[in-house]
XYZ file of C-alpha atoms in Angstrom:
604
model
C -1.632 -15.428 21.687
C 2.059 -16.193 21.023
C 2.792 -12.746 19.533
C 1.898 -10.999 22.256
C 3.736 -12.797 24.617
C 7.030 -10.968 26.771
C 6.220 -8.277 24.170
C 9.442 -6.272 23.185
C 10.014 -2.762 23.123
C 9.244 -2.384 19.384
C 6.543 -4.255 17.559
C 6.130 -4.426 13.657
C 3.091 -5.447 11.971
C 3.871 -6.107 8.489
C 2.400 -8.317 5.357
C 0.398 -8.117 2.328
C -2.375 -5.542 1.825
C -5.470 -6.199 3.560
C -4.604 -9.166 5.690
C -5.704 -6.880 8.861
C -1.940 -5.448 9.937
C -3.820 -2.074 10.911
C -6.802 -3.960 13.006
C -4.244 -6.283 15.144
C -1.550 -3.651 15.208
C -4.307 -1.476 17.095
C -5.880 -4.617 18.762
C -2.165 -5.247 20.299
C -1.460 -1.532 21.404
C -4.599 -1.360 23.320
C -3.857 -4.496 25.045
C -0.626 -3.624 26.119
C -2.406 -0.001 27.248
C -4.831 -1.822 29.253
C -2.374 -3.890 30.762
C -0.965 -0.494 32.167
C 2.108 0.105 29.875
C 2.774 3.179 27.950
C 1.925 2.518 24.498
C 3.098 4.515 20.858
C 1.138 3.240 18.118
C 2.722 4.435 14.902
C 1.486 4.203 10.907
C 4.227 4.110 8.543
C 1.518 3.353 5.713
C 0.918 6.644 3.329
C -2.386 5.692 3.542
C -3.023 5.274 7.100
C -6.379 4.082 8.674
C -5.787 3.921 12.256
C -7.744 7.510 12.997
C -10.715 5.646 11.018
C -10.359 2.817 13.304
C -10.336 4.625 16.794
C -12.858 7.611 15.166
C -10.431 10.197 15.943
C -8.044 12.345 13.635
C -4.495 11.734 14.614
C -2.323 13.081 11.473
C 1.322 13.967 11.919
C 1.071 14.809 15.681
C 1.320 13.021 18.765
C -2.234 12.401 19.563
C -3.548 10.569 22.896
C -6.396 8.163 22.398
C -8.918 9.153 25.059
C -10.545 6.062 25.866
C -7.382 4.341 26.055
C -5.236 5.816 28.877
C -1.259 5.550 28.389
C -1.964 4.883 24.265
C -1.265 7.736 22.087
C -0.923 7.578 18.383
C 1.143 8.705 15.323
C 0.411 8.694 11.698
C 3.860 9.536 9.602
C 2.383 12.040 7.014
C 5.005 11.547 4.242
C 4.318 15.036 2.878
C 4.433 16.941 6.276
C 7.287 15.003 7.096
C 8.826 16.732 3.713
C 8.351 20.133 4.572
C 9.255 19.589 7.782
C 12.766 18.397 6.730
C 12.909 20.865 3.716
C 12.290 23.945 6.529
C 15.388 22.348 8.596
C 17.445 22.307 5.859
C 16.618 25.533 4.122
C 15.799 27.616 7.196
C 19.201 28.279 8.460
C 20.570 29.582 4.885
C 17.979 31.703 3.980
C 18.978 34.964 4.160
C 22.350 34.059 4.369
C 23.006 32.401 0.741
C 22.021 34.343 -2.517
C 18.329 34.242 -3.278
C 19.121 32.047 -6.528
C 21.325 29.371 -4.310
C 18.106 28.916 -1.636
C 16.263 28.434 -4.611
C 18.329 26.006 -6.187
C 18.267 24.245 -2.809
C 14.552 24.197 -2.576
C 14.526 22.680 -6.044
C 16.571 19.991 -5.272
C 14.446 18.868 -2.339
C 11.243 18.938 -4.375
C 11.057 15.434 -5.441
C 9.617 12.007 -4.550
C 13.268 11.397 -3.325
C 13.063 13.765 -0.384
C 9.690 12.906 0.322
C 10.583 9.205 1.071
C 13.879 10.243 2.899
C 12.000 12.704 5.218
C 9.528 9.544 6.316
C 12.066 7.611 6.416
C 14.349 10.248 8.871
C 10.912 10.294 10.966
C 10.954 6.783 11.468
C 14.048 6.174 12.421
C 13.870 9.207 14.948
C 11.421 6.705 16.499
C 14.140 3.630 17.175
C 16.254 6.071 19.227
C 15.678 7.297 22.694
C 14.308 10.774 21.157
C 11.560 13.138 22.531
C 8.891 10.921 21.302
C 9.767 7.836 22.641
C 11.880 8.324 26.026
C 8.714 7.786 27.914
C 7.408 4.679 26.175
C 7.341 1.394 27.164
C 6.211 0.015 23.619
C 6.272 1.480 20.166
C 4.105 -0.453 17.961
C 4.214 0.129 14.325
C 1.120 -0.759 11.537
C 3.578 -0.357 8.603
C 2.615 -0.322 4.669
C 2.220 -3.284 2.753
C 5.014 -5.746 2.283
C 7.248 -3.832 -0.696
C 7.148 -0.544 0.777
C 7.924 -2.254 4.331
C 10.768 -4.071 3.336
C 12.215 -1.026 1.735
C 11.509 1.246 4.682
C 13.490 -1.568 6.901
C 16.322 -1.870 4.483
C 16.876 1.721 4.280
C 18.618 2.240 7.793
C 21.248 0.093 6.457
C 21.346 1.457 2.982
C 21.886 5.017 4.305
C 24.084 4.133 7.043
C 26.128 2.111 4.255
C 26.341 5.176 1.813
C 27.117 8.017 4.381
C 29.809 5.443 5.772
C 31.308 5.195 2.375
C 31.173 8.904 2.420
C 28.812 9.613 -0.261
C 25.940 11.270 -0.665
C 24.917 15.106 -2.073
C 22.626 17.817 -1.140
C 19.822 17.048 -3.375
C 18.826 13.876 -1.049
C 20.074 14.564 2.427
C 20.904 18.136 2.650
C 23.706 20.069 3.781
C 26.982 18.266 4.506
C 26.725 19.580 8.002
C 23.946 17.338 9.087
C 25.188 14.070 7.826
C 27.299 13.004 11.104
C 23.922 13.400 13.062
C 22.106 11.627 10.510
C 24.728 8.794 10.061
C 24.524 8.182 13.953
C 20.543 8.058 14.076
C 20.847 5.553 11.280
C 23.277 3.673 12.963
C 21.308 3.190 16.005
C 18.251 2.114 13.833
C 19.860 -0.648 12.438
C 21.135 -1.726 15.856
C 17.649 -1.637 17.161
C 16.096 -3.386 14.556
C 18.522 -6.253 15.064
C 18.428 -6.427 18.331
C 15.526 -9.559 18.874
C 15.527 -8.408 22.608
C 14.022 -5.080 21.592
C 12.144 -5.731 18.142
C 9.829 -8.690 16.908
C 8.094 -8.664 13.962
C 4.718 -9.901 13.368
C 3.995 -11.551 10.217
C 0.406 -11.056 9.514
C -1.464 -13.245 6.439
C -4.721 -14.586 5.303
C -4.983 -18.473 4.734
C -4.663 -18.039 1.229
C -1.902 -19.254 -1.004
C -0.831 -16.000 -2.437
C -0.812 -14.507 1.183
C 1.285 -17.288 2.586
C 3.737 -16.965 -0.561
C 4.277 -13.489 0.164
C 4.582 -13.520 4.043
C 7.117 -16.440 2.921
C 8.765 -13.981 0.813
C 9.009 -11.275 3.671
C 10.188 -13.818 5.988
C 13.358 -14.785 4.027
C 13.674 -10.987 2.771
C 13.872 -9.706 6.297
C 15.906 -12.684 7.828
C 18.724 -11.660 5.283
C 19.094 -8.395 6.486
C 19.603 -9.748 10.040
C 15.833 -9.551 11.005
C 14.818 -12.879 12.913
C 12.744 -12.153 15.731
C 9.381 -12.977 13.812
C 6.261 -14.441 14.684
C 3.314 -15.491 12.377
C -0.419 -14.783 12.593
C -2.991 -16.114 10.557
C -5.956 -13.516 10.083
C -9.762 -14.056 9.618
C -9.464 -17.501 9.571
C -13.228 -19.218 8.393
C -14.843 -20.678 11.487
C -15.465 -24.472 10.477
C -18.864 -24.512 12.190
C -19.918 -22.362 9.482
C -19.159 -25.090 6.401
C -22.059 -27.145 7.625
C -24.558 -24.195 6.926
C -23.906 -22.799 3.592
C -21.934 -24.599 0.595
C -20.127 -21.018 -0.003
C -18.480 -21.017 3.619
C -17.994 -24.818 2.867
C -15.814 -23.813 0.190
C -14.033 -21.047 1.770
C -13.553 -23.082 4.459
C -11.710 -26.155 2.256
C -9.698 -23.740 0.312
C -8.497 -22.144 3.671
C -7.746 -25.848 4.782
C -5.610 -26.774 1.434
C -3.680 -23.074 1.908
C -2.347 -23.656 5.526
C -1.715 -27.295 4.388
C -0.003 -26.357 1.671
C 1.987 -23.148 3.065
C 5.554 -22.575 2.266
C 7.952 -24.608 4.642
C 9.933 -21.881 5.662
C 6.900 -20.645 7.641
C 6.374 -23.524 9.937
C 9.754 -22.852 11.725
C 7.506 -19.263 13.271
C 5.735 -19.271 15.839
C 1.981 -19.053 14.509
C -1.227 -17.720 15.911
C -4.693 -17.868 14.000
C -7.166 -15.372 14.426
C -10.975 -16.387 13.496
C -12.976 -14.325 11.087
C -15.138 -11.914 12.910
C -18.891 -11.070 12.023
C -18.334 -7.421 12.238
C -16.530 -4.362 11.070
C -13.323 -3.933 13.226
C -13.727 -0.387 13.854
C -14.001 0.973 17.265
C -12.321 0.237 20.762
C -15.261 -2.738 22.004
C -14.828 -4.547 18.400
C -10.739 -4.337 18.688
C -11.256 -5.436 22.218
C -13.203 -8.573 20.592
C -10.590 -9.230 17.715
C -7.932 -11.233 20.327
C -10.347 -13.550 21.691
C -9.322 -16.906 21.338
C -13.271 -18.381 20.838
C -14.029 -19.266 17.376
C -16.683 -17.631 15.296
C -17.845 -14.404 17.035
C -21.114 -15.281 14.603
C -23.518 -14.061 17.542
C -24.445 -10.988 17.466
C -21.742 -8.019 17.281
C -22.497 -4.243 17.204
C -20.359 -2.303 15.178
C -19.270 0.228 17.912
C -17.996 3.055 16.902
C -19.003 3.198 13.259
C -19.972 6.504 11.737
C -23.761 7.448 12.115
C -26.250 5.498 10.088
C -23.841 2.577 9.365
C -26.155 -0.414 10.225
C -25.701 -2.625 13.482
C -25.724 -6.307 13.496
C -28.799 -7.846 15.078
C -28.793 -11.068 17.202
C -30.673 -13.424 14.983
C -28.776 -14.712 11.866
C -31.475 -14.113 9.594
C -31.668 -15.833 5.644
C -29.735 -13.952 2.534
C -29.410 -10.590 2.769
C -31.610 -9.598 -0.828
C -28.629 -7.124 -2.951
C -30.475 -4.591 -5.397
C -29.453 -4.854 -8.893
C -25.909 -3.576 -9.395
C -23.968 -3.117 -12.716
C -21.276 -5.597 -13.480
C -17.591 -5.681 -14.571
C -18.765 -6.957 -17.776
C -20.541 -3.549 -18.408
C -17.262 -1.408 -17.430
C -15.163 -3.447 -19.892
C -17.660 -2.924 -22.892
C -17.410 0.967 -22.265
C -13.578 0.576 -22.001
C -13.382 -1.431 -25.073
C -15.391 1.478 -26.950
C -12.271 3.432 -27.091
C -9.864 0.949 -28.856
C -6.814 1.773 -26.483
C -5.593 3.476 -23.491
C -4.469 3.107 -20.127
C -6.616 1.350 -17.538
C -5.205 1.840 -13.879
C -6.483 -0.196 -10.703
C -6.249 1.554 -7.386
C -6.956 1.348 -4.020
C -6.308 0.009 -0.588
C -4.226 -3.451 0.082
C -6.151 -6.401 -0.199
C -8.937 -5.640 -2.261
C -8.220 -7.197 -5.199
C -6.482 -4.931 -7.569
C -4.553 -7.706 -9.052
C -7.988 -9.730 -9.525
C -9.494 -7.330 -11.203
C -6.493 -5.569 -13.149
C -6.365 -9.803 -14.430
C -9.794 -9.966 -15.152
C -10.501 -6.304 -17.047
C -7.027 -7.231 -19.311
C -8.612 -10.915 -20.226
C -11.891 -9.675 -21.181
C -10.427 -6.962 -23.400
C -8.022 -9.555 -24.799
C -11.052 -11.976 -25.632
C -12.725 -9.070 -27.569
C -9.829 -9.181 -30.135
C -8.337 -5.975 -28.315
C -3.950 -5.947 -27.805
C -3.708 -5.681 -24.238
C -0.494 -4.856 -22.018
C -1.050 -6.288 -18.013
C 1.802 -4.616 -15.973
C 2.054 -3.786 -12.373
C 4.014 -1.162 -9.822
C 3.084 -3.416 -6.861
C 6.326 -5.008 -5.606
C 4.191 -7.792 -4.115
C 2.021 -8.621 -6.641
C 1.196 -12.108 -8.254
C -0.257 -11.541 -11.787
C 1.619 -14.439 -13.014
C 0.210 -16.717 -10.416
C -3.439 -14.969 -11.274
C -3.196 -15.227 -14.583
C -1.931 -19.065 -14.367
C -1.967 -19.308 -17.997
C -1.730 -17.616 -21.518
C -4.027 -15.555 -24.442
C -3.672 -14.317 -27.627
C -3.493 -10.440 -27.864
C -2.187 -10.383 -23.831
C 1.248 -9.788 -22.535
C 2.312 -9.428 -19.043
C 5.206 -7.592 -17.681
C 6.471 -5.837 -13.756
C 7.656 -2.876 -13.150
C 10.765 -4.586 -11.288
C 12.313 -1.445 -9.422
C 15.871 -3.425 -9.148
C 15.972 -4.097 -12.797
C 14.852 -0.373 -13.596
C 17.149 0.908 -11.406
C 20.417 -0.952 -13.149
C 18.633 -0.148 -16.595
C 18.455 3.589 -15.481
C 22.124 3.920 -14.043
C 23.446 2.346 -17.259
C 21.861 4.634 -19.431
C 23.227 7.680 -17.381
C 26.603 6.222 -17.654
C 26.406 6.107 -21.041
C 24.898 9.209 -21.941
C 25.928 11.621 -18.879
C 28.891 9.782 -18.166
C 30.052 9.826 -21.470
C 30.961 13.503 -21.102
C 33.144 12.813 -18.054
C 36.782 12.221 -17.367
C 37.978 9.099 -15.410
C 37.105 10.985 -11.978
C 34.006 12.627 -12.914
C 32.615 9.100 -14.206
C 33.638 7.808 -10.585
C 31.803 10.170 -8.930
C 28.778 9.941 -11.158
C 28.646 6.127 -10.573
C 28.825 6.376 -6.683
C 26.141 9.041 -6.752
C 23.471 6.743 -8.966
C 24.393 4.248 -5.919
C 22.132 6.438 -3.814
C 18.397 4.577 -2.767
C 17.127 7.482 -4.472
C 18.018 6.342 -7.523
C 15.631 3.546 -7.601
C 12.583 6.517 -7.267
C 13.522 7.687 -10.118
C 14.019 4.856 -12.268
C 10.695 3.374 -11.536
C 9.049 6.794 -12.520
C 10.753 6.737 -15.903
C 9.556 3.159 -16.303
C 5.761 4.583 -15.341
C 6.352 7.125 -18.144
C 6.991 4.376 -20.662
C 4.073 2.416 -19.677
C 1.979 5.197 -19.890
C 3.426 6.181 -23.854
C 2.707 2.815 -24.389
C -1.285 3.116 -24.448
C -1.349 5.326 -26.921
C -1.418 2.446 -29.211
C -3.151 -0.345 -27.246
C -4.686 -0.984 -24.168
C -2.454 -1.164 -20.727
C -4.288 -2.449 -17.919
C -1.950 -1.514 -14.911
C -2.531 -3.209 -11.407
C -0.904 -0.330 -8.682
C 0.812 -0.582 -5.445
C -1.113 0.031 -2.565
C -2.475 3.615 -2.445
C 0.088 5.403 -0.152
C 2.827 4.139 -2.678
C 0.763 4.967 -5.687
C 0.345 8.268 -4.428
C 4.190 8.865 -3.928
C 4.700 7.818 -7.560
C 1.712 10.148 -8.506
C 3.791 12.888 -6.589
C 6.948 12.244 -8.303
C 4.940 12.670 -11.877
C 3.379 15.772 -10.464
C 6.932 16.774 -9.832
C 7.957 15.890 -13.378
C 5.205 18.190 -14.654
C 5.539 20.937 -12.984
C 9.387 21.361 -13.676
C 8.525 20.505 -17.563
C 5.952 23.371 -17.293
C 8.515 25.674 -15.968
C 11.327 24.815 -18.799
C 9.041 24.911 -21.632
C 5.853 26.340 -20.885
C 6.731 29.950 -21.487
C 8.316 28.913 -25.240
C 5.224 28.203 -27.371
C 6.394 24.342 -27.719
C 3.912 21.742 -28.040
C 4.700 18.986 -25.033
C 2.897 16.435 -23.111
C 3.829 15.058 -19.970
C 2.569 11.661 -18.055
C 0.339 13.683 -16.036
C -1.526 15.415 -18.930
C -2.238 11.871 -20.140
C -3.428 10.826 -16.873
C -5.685 13.694 -16.245
C -6.930 13.044 -19.857
C -10.366 10.745 -19.484
C -9.988 9.555 -23.238
C -6.507 8.079 -22.413
C -6.626 7.440 -18.910
C -9.727 5.089 -16.836
C -8.888 4.739 -13.362
C -10.728 2.527 -11.500
C -11.136 2.507 -7.626
C -11.266 -1.045 -5.834
C -12.843 -1.225 -2.510
C -14.399 -3.891 -0.400
C -17.822 -3.085 1.178
C -16.866 -2.294 4.506
C -16.725 1.071 6.386
C -12.540 1.196 5.999
C -11.868 0.383 2.657
C -14.721 2.406 1.243
C -13.543 5.405 3.634
C -10.259 4.856 2.650
C -11.172 4.695 -1.612
C -13.420 8.324 -0.979
C -10.051 9.658 0.617
C -7.502 8.306 -2.319
C -10.600 9.740 -5.007
C -10.126 13.389 -3.032
C -6.431 12.999 -3.204
C -6.775 12.025 -7.065
C -9.210 15.075 -7.704
C -6.752 16.827 -6.116
C -3.892 16.169 -8.761
C -6.460 16.840 -11.688
C -7.229 13.124 -12.110
C -10.938 11.893 -12.002
C -11.587 8.152 -11.034
C -13.852 6.700 -14.094
C -15.367 3.889 -11.856
C -15.801 1.974 -8.750
C -15.065 -1.995 -8.654
C -16.808 -3.173 -5.395
C -14.872 -6.563 -4.861
C -15.629 -9.670 -2.617
C -19.158 -8.732 -1.739
C -20.609 -10.964 0.275
C -24.097 -9.826 -0.050
C -23.871 -10.246 -3.897
C -22.895 -13.704 -3.382
C -26.418 -14.764 -1.596
C -25.028 -16.593 1.586
C -26.699 -18.519 3.928
C -24.111 -19.168 6.665
C -25.262 -17.100 9.773
C -21.582 -15.490 10.117
C -21.423 -14.439 6.228
C -25.384 -13.268 6.083
C -24.317 -10.544 9.005
C -21.303 -9.498 7.446
C -23.802 -9.474 3.908
C -26.146 -6.948 5.999
C -23.154 -4.662 7.476
C -22.124 -4.739 3.417
C -25.421 -2.604 2.748
C -25.107 0.603 3.955
C -21.335 0.747 2.121
C -22.898 -0.566 -1.119
C -25.352 2.257 -1.214
C -22.853 4.992 -0.024
C -20.421 3.743 -3.294
C -23.703 3.754 -5.816
C -25.118 7.315 -4.731
C -22.495 9.451 -2.962
C -18.980 8.380 -3.770
C -18.953 6.836 -7.780
C -20.323 8.437 -11.368
C -20.744 4.685 -12.193
C -19.596 1.570 -10.471
C -19.437 -2.220 -10.950
C -20.482 -5.194 -8.005
C -18.026 -8.460 -8.374
C -19.102 -11.491 -5.784
C -17.285 -12.791 -3.541
C -16.359 -16.086 -4.662
C -16.488 -20.242 -4.278
C -13.289 -20.762 -5.892
C -9.961 -18.532 -6.104
C -10.475 -16.684 -9.405
C -7.026 -17.457 -10.395
C -6.725 -18.527 -14.380
C -8.167 -17.364 -17.600
C -11.130 -19.250 -17.061
C -12.480 -18.077 -13.834
C -11.232 -14.329 -14.784
C -12.923 -13.972 -17.713
C -16.089 -15.433 -15.872
C -15.759 -12.143 -13.483
C -16.012 -9.890 -16.306
C -18.629 -11.714 -18.276
C -21.367 -12.830 -16.184
C -24.577 -14.082 -17.683
C -27.030 -11.611 -16.038
C -25.596 -7.970 -17.445
C -27.432 -4.906 -16.428
């Protein structure tokens, strides 16, 4: 594998959600450790599932992986990092400054901006020779999906430049006394990222047009900030021999070949590896060991090592099609949603589970019922226009563009707050608004506008992958708490965005997952997080179900059998209501194919 050759100190795995970054990062870390290297595996994804892959709890403390000598792991937990960051800033002034001043600092550090900066601060500490990395040969980063990762990799330069210009205030970075240390750390991080001898970026994609377009954009954006040492890995390629055994496998092979033949020209300049689709879940050390095998197929019986108790085991004989118990359809969910006449429908879940497709299918189905619908996304890497590939009466499409929203917010603040200031005050305000934190506030305000619009029509929102969405909801919760504090005792009627998200008559959250161990566990974890915030998910959608497609290929039949336990868990343990959407022979792109997803003939 070319991406493993002469591995440098820092390896970053990045790409669109669901392409297999975690599996490849974990397999790489194991491979290097088994070669006698000391390896630290780090997840920067707020919705990390590295612990699930190894079957051990990791969290935000350095954790040795007992079965792999030389390997340790760490998950950057934004909330834990934020609390540590607050304690470091507030601790020295507690008992020194007046209590009112301490409370003011705590309030300034309570928002989502601090959460992001704290996680970023922890990330940059791993790129210098610090206490966690001084005796490590390799640091392997399993990153969040593309949009979040590009922002993370841009931040060292953004904050370094911001501090070099003498800007910043306590609301984002804490006391000015700490800036000099941070300036040096951020500069060291910039140098490490730009050094091709120390850093390699592994761009992971699936053999699908949208995934390849996304990774091409990632390649260009990272190259633009000086990160040029890149390698491409195409993951999950259907073995060619399966095509002769099954029309579904043949269709998948044909569309993958077409996607690879037509991939963006900029990707042809990169060294490229292909990893074949496996018949088993990539959970546990034996499964990880087989991931990087060069032999195609892996369709023979493979044990799901490390799978939770009760998970099915692959058997040696291919068998025939897997019978699937009758399952509710997406059409039945849409019927229930349409009955309310308007409201917010939020699609949430892990990257790569098909949120964009399901969001577009729900929006098309509602519009075809004659209802006004606004389809939008908060995912920087979403492809709504490409998925819809056409227009439809009653349906409008938009995207929350962080850059556009940030510029809108800056202009609004300068027009309102800035109008009351003198020239010097306006100059200081303009500099403050150049802080990278401003984007978080701007995106939250755009999100709030979308929520209000749902009082008049249907708004279907395709959200960013789990971790990024939870940070957005964290900002929403912080705003809700502040409004409650300011207005709660005045006897005034008010409604915050969080109140609307908690009202099932106004908001319906659909969790999208795949019928695989890790996506189902992640969706269940997301459901727990939402419930702690007072938001009750309305339904689950299990997408791309191989079992529902009735395959005959040996590899796909094994994958179908592995799905049954997860489908049963969704139906009987996790979801109040759910729907199953079959893996499609053709990419579900365009109004007609999207309509078919939510309008099958065999409604349950």
